[in-house]
Amino acid sequence: TSYTGDATYFATGSGACGWDTTTNNNIVAVAESMFDQYGDSDPNNNPMCGKSITINYGGKSFPAVVVDRCTGCADGDLDYSQNMFEAIIGSTSIGRQTGVSWSFD
């Protein structure tokens, strides 16, 4: 299954999965609606945590790992680490890029 949505970026740290992350990691947060449908009362145990995905944009593919849930994301959207956003989309001054596709590996 392939998803298409907006790309944004977030401040890294300890997210819903409970993992410490940095801006240098190739990490993403998926939409809250997607993340929560697989979880229980402890988000650290959510099976979405650690899932590998491939992002396709501008004719290139980029690997990433799910480490968080994005409360401001619609279905299909991804929230990227800052460095990953800059590598894939460009300057963070863009803020949001539409039409980015991705899939679980």
PDB file of C-alpha atoms in Angstrom, residues 22-72:
ATOM      1  CA  THR A  22      18.371  13.419  17.106  1.00  0.00           C
ATOM      2  CA  THR A  23      17.929  15.610  14.058  1.00  0.00           C
ATOM      3  CA  ASN A  24      20.552  13.445  12.305  1.00  0.00           C
ATOM      4  CA  ASN A  25      18.360  10.327  12.348  1.00  0.00           C
ATOM      5  CA  ASN A  26      16.263   9.270   9.341  1.00  0.00           C
ATOM      6  CA  ILE A  27      13.074   9.182  11.374  1.00  0.00           C
ATOM      7  CA  VAL A  28       9.432  10.070  10.928  1.00  0.00           C
ATOM      8  CA  ALA A  29       6.197  10.380  12.841  1.00  0.00           C
ATOM      9  CA  VAL A  30       3.065   8.946  11.227  1.00  0.00           C
ATOM     10  CA  ALA A  31      -0.418  10.390  11.589  1.00  0.00           C
ATOM     11  CA  GLU A  32      -1.960   9.907  15.013  1.00  0.00           C
ATOM     12  CA  SER A  33      -4.930   8.088  13.435  1.00  0.00           C
ATOM     13  CA  MET A  34      -2.613   5.500  11.862  1.00  0.00           C
ATOM     14  CA  PHE A  35      -0.380   5.112  14.920  1.00  0.00           C
ATOM     15  CA  ASP A  36      -3.228   4.758  17.413  1.00  0.00           C
ATOM     16  CA  GLN A  37      -5.113   2.057  15.519  1.00  0.00           C
ATOM     17  CA  TYR A  38      -2.319  -0.426  16.324  1.00  0.00           C
ATOM     18  CA  GLY A  39      -1.567   0.526  19.908  1.00  0.00           C
ATOM     19  CA  ASP A  40      -2.656  -0.212  23.421  1.00  0.00           C
ATOM     20  CA  SER A  41      -2.469   1.997  26.496  1.00  0.00           C
ATOM     21  CA  ASP A  42       1.358   2.169  26.309  1.00  0.00           C
ATOM     22  CA  PRO A  43       2.518   3.837  23.071  1.00  0.00           C
ATOM     23  CA  ASN A  44       6.070   2.568  23.695  1.00  0.00           C
ATOM     24  CA  ASN A  45       4.772  -0.917  22.835  1.00  0.00           C
ATOM     25  CA  ASN A  46       3.033   0.152  19.628  1.00  0.00           C
ATOM     26  CA  PRO A  47       3.942  -2.163  16.715  1.00  0.00           C
ATOM     27  CA  MET A  48       4.355   0.915  14.493  1.00  0.00           C
ATOM     28  CA  CYS A  49       7.517   1.778  16.449  1.00  0.00           C
ATOM     29  CA  GLY A  50      10.567   0.773  14.450  1.00  0.00           C
ATOM     30  CA  LYS A  51       8.702   0.073  11.199  1.00  0.00           C
ATOM     31  CA  SER A  52      10.806   0.806   8.123  1.00  0.00           C
ATOM     32  CA  ILE A  53       9.348   2.908   5.347  1.00  0.00           C
ATOM     33  CA  THR A  54      10.498   4.230   1.982  1.00  0.00           C
ATOM     34  CA  ILE A  55       9.722   7.823   1.042  1.00  0.00           C
ATOM     35  CA  ASN A  56       9.543   8.719  -2.661  1.00  0.00           C
ATOM     36  CA  TYR A  57       9.919  12.326  -3.720  1.00  0.00           C
ATOM     37  CA  GLY A  58      11.502  14.118  -6.648  1.00  0.00           C
ATOM     38  CA  GLY A  59      12.417  10.857  -8.381  1.00  0.00           C
ATOM     39  CA  LYS A  60      14.450   9.605  -5.413  1.00  0.00           C
ATOM     40  CA  SER A  61      13.822   7.101  -2.610  1.00  0.00           C
ATOM     41  CA  PHE A  62      14.751   7.611   1.032  1.00  0.00           C
ATOM     42  CA  PRO A  63      14.632   5.079   3.900  1.00  0.00           C
ATOM     43  CA  ALA A  64      13.230   6.068   7.294  1.00  0.00           C
ATOM     44  CA  VAL A  65      12.012   4.549  10.556  1.00  0.00           C
ATOM     45  CA  VAL A  66       8.778   5.328  12.428  1.00  0.00           C
ATOM     46  CA  VAL A  67       9.513   6.605  15.953  1.00  0.00           C
ATOM     47  CA  ASP A  68       6.589   8.858  16.826  1.00  0.00           C
ATOM     48  CA  ARG A  69       2.971   9.861  16.227  1.00  0.00           C
ATOM     49  CA  CYS A  70       2.008  13.189  14.706  1.00  0.00           C
ATOM     50  CA  THR A  71      -1.059  14.772  16.282  1.00  0.00           C
ATOM     51  CA  GLY A  72      -1.289  17.470  13.596  1.00  0.00           C
TER      52      GLY A  72
END
